[in-house]
Amino acid sequence: MQTVCLFGASGTMGFSAFKELWKRRNQFRIVILLRPSQKNINLIKPYAIQAGLPHDGNVSVVQNQQFKIIWGDATKLEDVREAVEGADWVLNAMAFISPMADYYPDTARAVNIEAIANILKAIEEEPEGVERIHYIHTG
């Protein structure tokens, strides 16, 4: 079973991708990294319950054989490493876009540049990561 790591699962495109992966969860192991905001906890709660996982965001990593949730931050390399570990595919739908990016340029830079650099670094650090891991980026 291949592992698909999805960044941006709580956004518009990312959540659509997550729901499509969820329909095919018998074919893929799904890994997501989400900030532990109440919005994200509420969004993923039905899926965590269905998977039999804790869903309150109080435990930093919850997982079973088919689903893994990392409650963390993509601007922290250690959280990204945890998400990318063992991945066959990395789908990145994460972005901080206008109009909010116009009001919070530091956050936009952190998400759109630093977090992406963390993903690429984590892929490079995986055994044969550059050769083995497929990376798809939407923007």
GROMACS .gro file of N, CA and C in nm:
model
  417
    1MET      N    1   0.085  -0.118   0.000
    1MET     CA    2   0.000   0.000   0.000
    1MET      C    3   0.089   0.124   0.000
    2GLN      N    4   0.064   0.214  -0.092
    2GLN     CA    5   0.143   0.336  -0.100
    2GLN      C    6   0.092   0.439   0.002
    3THR      N    7   0.185   0.522   0.048
    3THR     CA    8   0.153   0.627   0.144
    3THR      C    9   0.149   0.760   0.073
    4VAL      N   10   0.039   0.833   0.093
    4VAL     CA   11   0.021   0.966   0.036
    4VAL      C   12   0.019   1.066   0.151
    5CYS      N   13   0.112   1.159   0.148
    5CYS     CA   14   0.119   1.266   0.247
    5CYS      C   15   0.058   1.391   0.183
    6LEU      N   16  -0.041   1.447   0.248
    6LEU     CA   17  -0.111   1.564   0.195
    6LEU      C   18  -0.092   1.683   0.287
    7PHE      N   19  -0.039   1.790   0.231
    7PHE     CA   20  -0.029   1.917   0.303
    7PHE      C   21  -0.141   2.008   0.254
    8GLY      N   22  -0.199   2.085   0.344
    8GLY     CA   23  -0.307   2.176   0.307
    8GLY      C   24  -0.444   2.109   0.308
    9ALA      N   25  -0.458   2.001   0.383
    9ALA     CA   26  -0.583   1.924   0.383
    9ALA      C   27  -0.703   2.000   0.436
   10SER      N   28  -0.682   2.112   0.502
   10SER     CA   29  -0.796   2.188   0.555
   10SER      C   30  -0.836   2.304   0.464
   11GLY      N   31  -0.764   2.323   0.355
   11GLY     CA   32  -0.798   2.429   0.260
   11GLY      C   33  -0.898   2.380   0.156
   12THR      N   34  -0.937   2.468   0.068
   12THR     CA   35  -1.039   2.435  -0.032
   12THR      C   36  -0.993   2.321  -0.123
   13MET      N   37  -0.880   2.337  -0.189
   13MET     CA   38  -0.831   2.231  -0.279
   13MET      C   39  -0.784   2.110  -0.200
   14GLY      N   40  -0.716   2.134  -0.090
   14GLY     CA   41  -0.663   2.025  -0.011
   14GLY      C   42  -0.771   1.937   0.049
   15PHE      N   43  -0.880   1.998   0.096
   15PHE     CA   44  -0.986   1.917   0.155
   15PHE      C   45  -1.058   1.836   0.047
   16SER      N   46  -1.071   1.893  -0.072
   16SER     CA   47  -1.128   1.816  -0.183
   16SER      C   48  -1.039   1.696  -0.215
   17ALA      N   49  -0.908   1.719  -0.217
   17ALA     CA   50  -0.815   1.609  -0.242
   17ALA      C   51  -0.824   1.506  -0.130
   18PHE      N   52  -0.833   1.554  -0.005
   18PHE     CA   53  -0.844   1.462   0.108
   18PHE      C   54  -0.968   1.374   0.095
   19LYS      N   55  -1.082   1.434   0.061
   19LYS     CA   56  -1.205   1.355   0.049
   19LYS      C   57  -1.193   1.250  -0.061
   20GLU      N   58  -1.126   1.283  -0.171
   20GLU     CA   59  -1.105   1.184  -0.277
   20GLU      C   60  -1.013   1.071  -0.229
   21LEU      N   61  -0.907   1.107  -0.157
   21LEU     CA   62  -0.820   1.004  -0.100
   21LEU      C   63  -0.897   0.919   0.001
   22TRP      N   64  -0.979   0.983   0.081
   22TRP     CA   65  -1.055   0.911   0.183
   22TRP      C   66  -1.146   0.804   0.119
   23LYS      N   67  -1.204   0.837   0.005
   23LYS     CA   68  -1.287   0.739  -0.066
   23LYS      C   69  -1.205   0.617  -0.108
   24ARG      N   70  -1.074   0.637  -0.122
   24ARG     CA   71  -0.984   0.531  -0.169
   24ARG      C   72  -0.888   0.486  -0.059
   25ARG      N   73  -0.928   0.504   0.065
   25ARG     CA   74  -0.838   0.476   0.176
   25ARG      C   75  -0.801   0.328   0.187
   26ASN      N   76  -0.874   0.241   0.120
   26ASN     CA   77  -0.832   0.101   0.117
   26ASN      C   78  -0.717   0.079   0.019
   27GLN      N   79  -0.686   0.181  -0.062
   27GLN     CA   80  -0.576   0.172  -0.159
   27GLN      C   81  -0.451   0.247  -0.114
   28PHE      N   82  -0.468   0.346  -0.025
   28PHE     CA   83  -0.357   0.432   0.017
   28PHE      C   84  -0.357   0.449   0.168
   29ARG      N   85  -0.240   0.467   0.222
   29ARG     CA   86  -0.228   0.516   0.360
   29ARG      C   87  -0.223   0.668   0.348
   30ILE      N   88  -0.306   0.736   0.421
   30ILE     CA   89  -0.317   0.882   0.413
   30ILE      C   90  -0.249   0.944   0.534
   31VAL      N   91  -0.164   1.041   0.509
   31VAL     CA   92  -0.096   1.117   0.614
   31VAL      C   93  -0.126   1.264   0.591
   32ILE      N   94  -0.172   1.332   0.696
   32ILE     CA   95  -0.197   1.476   0.686
   32ILE      C   96  -0.129   1.548   0.802
   33LEU      N   97  -0.087   1.668   0.777
   33LEU     CA   98  -0.031   1.757   0.879
   33LEU      C   99  -0.123   1.877   0.888
   34LEU      N  100  -0.177   1.899   1.007
   34LEU     CA  101  -0.269   2.012   1.028
   34LEU      C  102  -0.231   2.088   1.153
   35ARG      N  103  -0.250   2.219   1.149
   35ARG     CA  104  -0.238   2.297   1.272
   35ARG      C  105  -0.354   2.256   1.363
   36PRO      N  106  -0.332   2.249   1.494
   36PRO     CA  107  -0.438   2.205   1.585
   36PRO      C  108  -0.538   2.317   1.619
   37SER      N  109  -0.588   2.385   1.518
   37SER     CA  110  -0.690   2.488   1.540
   37SER      C  111  -0.826   2.420   1.558
   38GLN      N  112  -0.918   2.487   1.622
   38GLN     CA  113  -1.050   2.429   1.641
   38GLN      C  114  -1.118   2.401   1.508
   39LYS      N  115  -1.097   2.489   1.411
   39LYS     CA  116  -1.154   2.468   1.277
   39LYS      C  117  -1.103   2.337   1.217
   40ASN      N  118  -0.973   2.314   1.225
   40ASN     CA  119  -0.915   2.192   1.167
   40ASN      C  120  -0.958   2.067   1.244
   41ILE      N  121  -0.963   2.079   1.376
   41ILE     CA  122  -1.008   1.965   1.458
   41ILE      C  123  -1.150   1.927   1.420
   42ASN      N  124  -1.238   2.027   1.409
   42ASN     CA  125  -1.378   2.000   1.373
   42ASN      C  126  -1.389   1.943   1.232
   43LEU      N  127  -1.306   1.990   1.141
   43LEU     CA  128  -1.311   1.945   1.002
   43LEU      C  129  -1.274   1.797   0.990
   44ILE      N  130  -1.171   1.756   1.061
   44ILE     CA  131  -1.118   1.620   1.048
   44ILE      C  132  -1.183   1.522   1.146
   45LYS      N  133  -1.251   1.573   1.246
   45LYS     CA  134  -1.309   1.488   1.351
   45LYS      C  135  -1.391   1.371   1.296
   46PRO      N  136  -1.483   1.391   1.200
   46PRO     CA  137  -1.561   1.275   1.152
   46PRO      C  138  -1.474   1.165   1.090
   47TYR      N  139  -1.367   1.204   1.025
   47TYR     CA  140  -1.278   1.107   0.961
   47TYR      C  141  -1.193   1.036   1.067
   48ALA      N  142  -1.147   1.111   1.165
   48ALA     CA  143  -1.070   1.050   1.275
   48ALA      C  144  -1.157   0.951   1.351
   49ILE      N  145  -1.281   0.988   1.378
   49ILE     CA  146  -1.372   0.897   1.447
   49ILE      C  147  -1.393   0.771   1.363
   50GLN      N  148  -1.418   0.790   1.235
   50GLN     CA  149  -1.439   0.676   1.147
   50GLN      C  150  -1.317   0.585   1.145
   51ALA      N  151  -1.198   0.643   1.156
   51ALA     CA  152  -1.074   0.566   1.156
   51ALA      C  153  -1.040   0.511   1.295
   52GLY      N  154  -1.119   0.548   1.396
   52GLY     CA  155  -1.093   0.501   1.531
   52GLY      C  156  -0.976   0.570   1.598
   53LEU      N  157  -0.951   0.695   1.560
   53LEU     CA  158  -0.839   0.771   1.615
   53LEU      C  159  -0.886   0.880   1.709
   54PRO      N  160  -0.803   0.917   1.807
   54PRO     CA  161  -0.836   1.034   1.889
   54PRO      C  162  -0.852   1.156   1.798
   55HIS      N  163  -0.941   1.246   1.834
   55HIS     CA  164  -0.976   1.353   1.742
   55HIS      C  165  -0.980   1.492   1.806
   56ASP      N  166  -0.920   1.509   1.921
   56ASP     CA  167  -0.928   1.638   1.989
   56ASP      C  168  -0.809   1.728   1.966
   57GLY      N  169  -0.707   1.680   1.897
   57GLY     CA  170  -0.589   1.761   1.869
   57GLY      C  171  -0.492   1.772   1.984
   58ASN      N  172  -0.518   1.698   2.094
   58ASN     CA  173  -0.431   1.707   2.211
   58ASN      C  174  -0.308   1.618   2.202
   59VAL      N  175  -0.309   1.519   2.115
   59VAL     CA  176  -0.195   1.430   2.094
   59VAL      C  177  -0.132   1.470   1.962
   60SER      N  178  -0.001   1.489   1.960
   60SER     CA  179   0.062   1.546   1.841
   60SER      C  180   0.058   1.454   1.719
   61VAL      N  181   0.062   1.323   1.739
   61VAL     CA  182   0.055   1.229   1.627
   61VAL      C  183  -0.041   1.117   1.665
   62VAL      N  184  -0.142   1.097   1.581
   62VAL     CA  185  -0.233   0.984   1.599
   62VAL      C  186  -0.235   0.907   1.467
   63GLN      N  187  -0.238   0.774   1.478
   63GLN     CA  188  -0.229   0.697   1.355
   63GLN      C  189  -0.276   0.554   1.375
   64ASN      N  190  -0.312   0.495   1.264
   64ASN     CA  191  -0.329   0.351   1.254
   64ASN      C  192  -0.267   0.311   1.120
   65GLN      N  193  -0.298   0.194   1.071
   65GLN     CA  194  -0.232   0.148   0.949
   65GLN      C  195  -0.276   0.225   0.825
   66GLN      N  196  -0.393   0.290   0.828
   66GLN     CA  197  -0.443   0.357   0.708
   66GLN      C  198  -0.445   0.509   0.716
   67PHE      N  199  -0.436   0.566   0.834
   67PHE     CA  200  -0.454   0.711   0.848
   67PHE      C  201  -0.363   0.763   0.958
   68LYS      N  202  -0.294   0.872   0.928
   68LYS     CA  203  -0.205   0.936   1.026
   68LYS      C  204  -0.231   1.086   1.024
   69ILE      N  205  -0.252   1.142   1.141
   69ILE     CA  206  -0.270   1.287   1.156
   69ILE      C  207  -0.156   1.338   1.242
   70ILE      N  208  -0.086   1.436   1.191
   70ILE     CA  209   0.014   1.507   1.270
   70ILE      C  210  -0.045   1.644   1.300
   71TRP      N  211  -0.067   1.672   1.427
   71TRP     CA  212  -0.114   1.804   1.468
   71TRP      C  213   0.012   1.886   1.491
   72GLY      N  214   0.043   1.971   1.395
   72GLY     CA  215   0.168   2.046   1.404
   72GLY      C  216   0.166   2.167   1.313
   73ASP      N  217   0.281   2.196   1.257
   73ASP     CA  218   0.300   2.319   1.181
   73ASP      C  219   0.403   2.294   1.071
   74ALA      N  220   0.366   2.319   0.948
   74ALA     CA  221   0.455   2.294   0.835
   74ALA      C  222   0.576   2.388   0.833
   75THR      N  223   0.573   2.494   0.914
   75THR     CA  224   0.691   2.580   0.922
   75THR      C  225   0.793   2.523   1.019
   76LYS      N  226   0.762   2.410   1.081
   76LYS     CA  227   0.856   2.341   1.172
   76LYS      C  228   0.904   2.215   1.102
   77LEU      N  229   1.033   2.212   1.073
   77LEU     CA  230   1.091   2.101   0.997
   77LEU      C  231   1.064   1.966   1.062
   78GLU      N  232   1.070   1.959   1.194
   78GLU     CA  233   1.048   1.829   1.261
   78GLU      C  234   0.906   1.776   1.237
   79ASP      N  235   0.807   1.865   1.229
   79ASP     CA  236   0.670   1.822   1.200
   79ASP      C  237   0.657   1.773   1.056
   80VAL      N  238   0.724   1.843   0.965
   80VAL     CA  239   0.721   1.803   0.824
   80VAL      C  240   0.792   1.671   0.805
   81ARG      N  241   0.904   1.652   0.872
   81ARG     CA  242   0.975   1.523   0.864
   81ARG      C  243   0.884   1.408   0.907
   82GLU      N  244   0.810   1.430   1.015
   82GLU     CA  245   0.718   1.328   1.065
   82GLU      C  246   0.613   1.294   0.960
   83ALA      N  247   0.566   1.394   0.888
   83ALA     CA  248   0.464   1.373   0.786
   83ALA      C  249   0.520   1.302   0.664
   84VAL      N  250   0.637   1.340   0.621
   84VAL     CA  251   0.695   1.288   0.495
   84VAL      C  252   0.756   1.150   0.514
   85GLU      N  253   0.790   1.114   0.636
   85GLU     CA  254   0.856   0.985   0.661
   85GLU      C  255   0.778   0.868   0.600
   86GLY      N  256   0.844   0.796   0.513
   86GLY     CA  257   0.784   0.678   0.451
   86GLY      C  258   0.687   0.706   0.337
   87ALA      N  259   0.673   0.832   0.299
   87ALA     CA  260   0.577   0.867   0.193
   87ALA      C  261   0.626   0.821   0.056
   88ASP      N  262   0.531   0.782  -0.026
   88ASP     CA  263   0.557   0.754  -0.166
   88ASP      C  264   0.517   0.873  -0.252
   89TRP      N  265   0.417   0.943  -0.206
   89TRP     CA  266   0.364   1.062  -0.274
   89TRP      C  267   0.351   1.174  -0.173
   90VAL      N  268   0.389   1.295  -0.212
   90VAL     CA  269   0.364   1.415  -0.133
   90VAL      C  270   0.282   1.509  -0.221
   91LEU      N  271   0.160   1.536  -0.176
   91LEU     CA  272   0.072   1.629  -0.245
   91LEU      C  273   0.068   1.757  -0.163
   92ASN      N  274   0.106   1.867  -0.225
   92ASN     CA  275   0.108   1.994  -0.152
   92ASN      C  276   0.003   2.089  -0.208
   93ALA      N  277  -0.106   2.103  -0.133
   93ALA     CA  278  -0.211   2.198  -0.169
   93ALA      C  279  -0.212   2.314  -0.070
   94MET      N  280  -0.106   2.327   0.007
   94MET     CA  281  -0.097   2.429   0.110
   94MET      C  282  -0.053   2.562   0.049
   95ALA      N  283  -0.125   2.669   0.083
   95ALA     CA  284  -0.087   2.803   0.038
   95ALA      C  285  -0.160   2.906   0.124
   96PHE      N  286  -0.096   3.018   0.143
   96PHE     CA  287  -0.156   3.131   0.213
   96PHE      C  288  -0.171   3.240   0.107
   97ILE      N  289  -0.294   3.263   0.064
   97ILE     CA  290  -0.319   3.345  -0.054
   97ILE      C  291  -0.395   3.473  -0.021
   98SER      N  292  -0.404   3.560  -0.120
   98SER     CA  293  -0.479   3.685  -0.107
   98SER      C  294  -0.627   3.654  -0.087
   99PRO      N  295  -0.695   3.738  -0.013
   99PRO     CA  296  -0.650   3.867   0.039
   99PRO      C  297  -0.571   3.857   0.169
  100MET      N  298  -0.578   3.744   0.242
  100MET     CA  299  -0.510   3.735   0.371
  100MET      C  300  -0.359   3.752   0.358
  101ALA      N  301  -0.302   3.703   0.250
  101ALA     CA  302  -0.157   3.716   0.231
  101ALA      C  303  -0.116   3.862   0.221
  102ASP      N  304  -0.205   3.946   0.170
  102ASP     CA  305  -0.175   4.089   0.160
  102ASP      C  306  -0.169   4.155   0.298
  103TYR      N  307  -0.251   4.107   0.389
  103TYR     CA  308  -0.256   4.164   0.524
  103TYR      C  309  -0.150   4.104   0.616
  104TYR      N  310  -0.109   3.981   0.588
  104TYR     CA  311  -0.013   3.911   0.674
  104TYR      C  312   0.102   3.857   0.589
  105PRO      N  313   0.186   3.946   0.538
  105PRO     CA  314   0.294   3.902   0.448
  105PRO      C  315   0.395   3.810   0.515
  106ASP      N  316   0.418   3.826   0.645
  106ASP     CA  317   0.513   3.737   0.713
  106ASP      C  318   0.460   3.594   0.719
  107THR      N  319   0.330   3.580   0.743
  107THR     CA  320   0.269   3.447   0.743
  107THR      C  321   0.271   3.389   0.603
  108ALA      N  322   0.243   3.471   0.504
  108ALA     CA  323   0.246   3.424   0.365
  108ALA      C  324   0.385   3.372   0.330
  109ARG      N  325   0.488   3.446   0.370
  109ARG     CA  326   0.625   3.402   0.343
  109ARG      C  327   0.655   3.271   0.415
  110ALA      N  328   0.614   3.261   0.540
  110ALA     CA  329   0.640   3.140   0.618
  110ALA      C  330   0.574   3.018   0.554
  111VAL      N  331   0.450   3.033   0.513
  111VAL     CA  332   0.376   2.920   0.456
  111VAL      C  333   0.419   2.892   0.313
  112ASN      N  334   0.428   2.995   0.232
  112ASN     CA  335   0.450   2.977   0.088
  112ASN      C  336   0.596   2.956   0.049
  113ILE      N  337   0.687   2.990   0.137
  113ILE     CA  338   0.829   2.972   0.104
  113ILE      C  339   0.897   2.879   0.205
  114GLU      N  340   0.892   2.914   0.333
  114GLU     CA  341   0.964   2.837   0.434
  114GLU      C  342   0.906   2.696   0.451
  115ALA      N  343   0.774   2.684   0.455
  115ALA     CA  344   0.714   2.552   0.471
  115ALA      C  345   0.741   2.464   0.349
  116ILE      N  346   0.739   2.524   0.231
  116ILE     CA  347   0.769   2.448   0.109
  116ILE      C  348   0.914   2.400   0.112
  117ALA      N  349   1.004   2.486   0.157
  117ALA     CA  350   1.144   2.447   0.171
  117ALA      C  351   1.157   2.330   0.268
  118ASN      N  352   1.078   2.331   0.375
  118ASN     CA  353   1.080   2.220   0.470
  118ASN      C  354   1.034   2.090   0.405
  119ILE      N  355   0.931   2.099   0.324
  119ILE     CA  356   0.882   1.978   0.256
  119ILE      C  357   0.990   1.922   0.164
  120LEU      N  358   1.051   2.008   0.085
  120LEU     CA  359   1.155   1.962  -0.007
  120LEU      C  360   1.275   1.905   0.068
  121LYS      N  361   1.313   1.970   0.178
  121LYS     CA  362   1.424   1.920   0.259
  121LYS      C  363   1.391   1.784   0.319
  122ALA      N  364   1.269   1.768   0.370
  122ALA     CA  365   1.228   1.640   0.429
  122ALA      C  366   1.228   1.529   0.323
  123ILE      N  367   1.186   1.562   0.202
  123ILE     CA  368   1.190   1.464   0.093
  123ILE      C  369   1.335   1.425   0.064
  124GLU      N  370   1.423   1.524   0.056
  124GLU     CA  371   1.565   1.497   0.029
  124GLU      C  372   1.628   1.411   0.138
  125GLU      N  373   1.584   1.428   0.261
  125GLU     CA  374   1.642   1.354   0.373
  125GLU      C  375   1.592   1.210   0.384
  126GLU      N  376   1.482   1.179   0.320
  126GLU     CA  377   1.430   1.042   0.322
  126GLU      C  378   1.524   0.951   0.242
  127PRO      N  379   1.535   0.825   0.284
  127PRO     CA  380   1.617   0.732   0.205
  127PRO      C  381   1.569   0.727   0.060
  128GLU      N  382   1.660   0.759  -0.031
  128GLU     CA  383   1.629   0.766  -0.175
  128GLU      C  384   1.508   0.856  -0.203
  129GLY      N  385   1.488   0.955  -0.118
  129GLY     CA  386   1.370   1.040  -0.126
  129GLY      C  387   1.351   1.110  -0.259
  130VAL      N  388   1.457   1.169  -0.310
  130VAL     CA  389   1.445   1.243  -0.435
  130VAL      C  390   1.408   1.150  -0.550
  131GLU      N  391   1.461   1.030  -0.550
  131GLU     CA  392   1.432   0.934  -0.656
  131GLU      C  393   1.298   0.864  -0.634
  132ARG      N  394   1.259   0.842  -0.509
  132ARG     CA  395   1.146   0.757  -0.476
  132ARG      C  396   1.015   0.831  -0.459
  133ILE      N  397   1.019   0.949  -0.399
  133ILE     CA  398   0.898   1.019  -0.360
  133ILE      C  399   0.851   1.110  -0.475
  134HIS      N  400   0.726   1.095  -0.512
  134HIS     CA  401   0.664   1.180  -0.615
  134HIS      C  402   0.608   1.303  -0.545
  135TYR      N  403   0.641   1.420  -0.596
  135TYR     CA  404   0.596   1.546  -0.536
  135TYR      C  405   0.506   1.619  -0.634
  136ILE      N  406   0.388   1.655  -0.586
  136ILE     CA  407   0.292   1.733  -0.667
  136ILE      C  408   0.258   1.859  -0.589
  137HIS      N  409   0.274   1.972  -0.655
  137HIS     CA  410   0.253   2.102  -0.591
  137HIS      C  411   0.144   2.178  -0.667
  138THR      N  412   0.044   2.223  -0.594
  138THR     CA  413  -0.056   2.312  -0.654
  138THR      C  414  -0.036   2.449  -0.596
  139GLY      N  415  -0.076   2.550  -0.667
  139GLY     CA  416  -0.055   2.683  -0.615
  139GLY      C  417  -0.164   2.777  -0.660
   0.00000   0.00000   0.00000
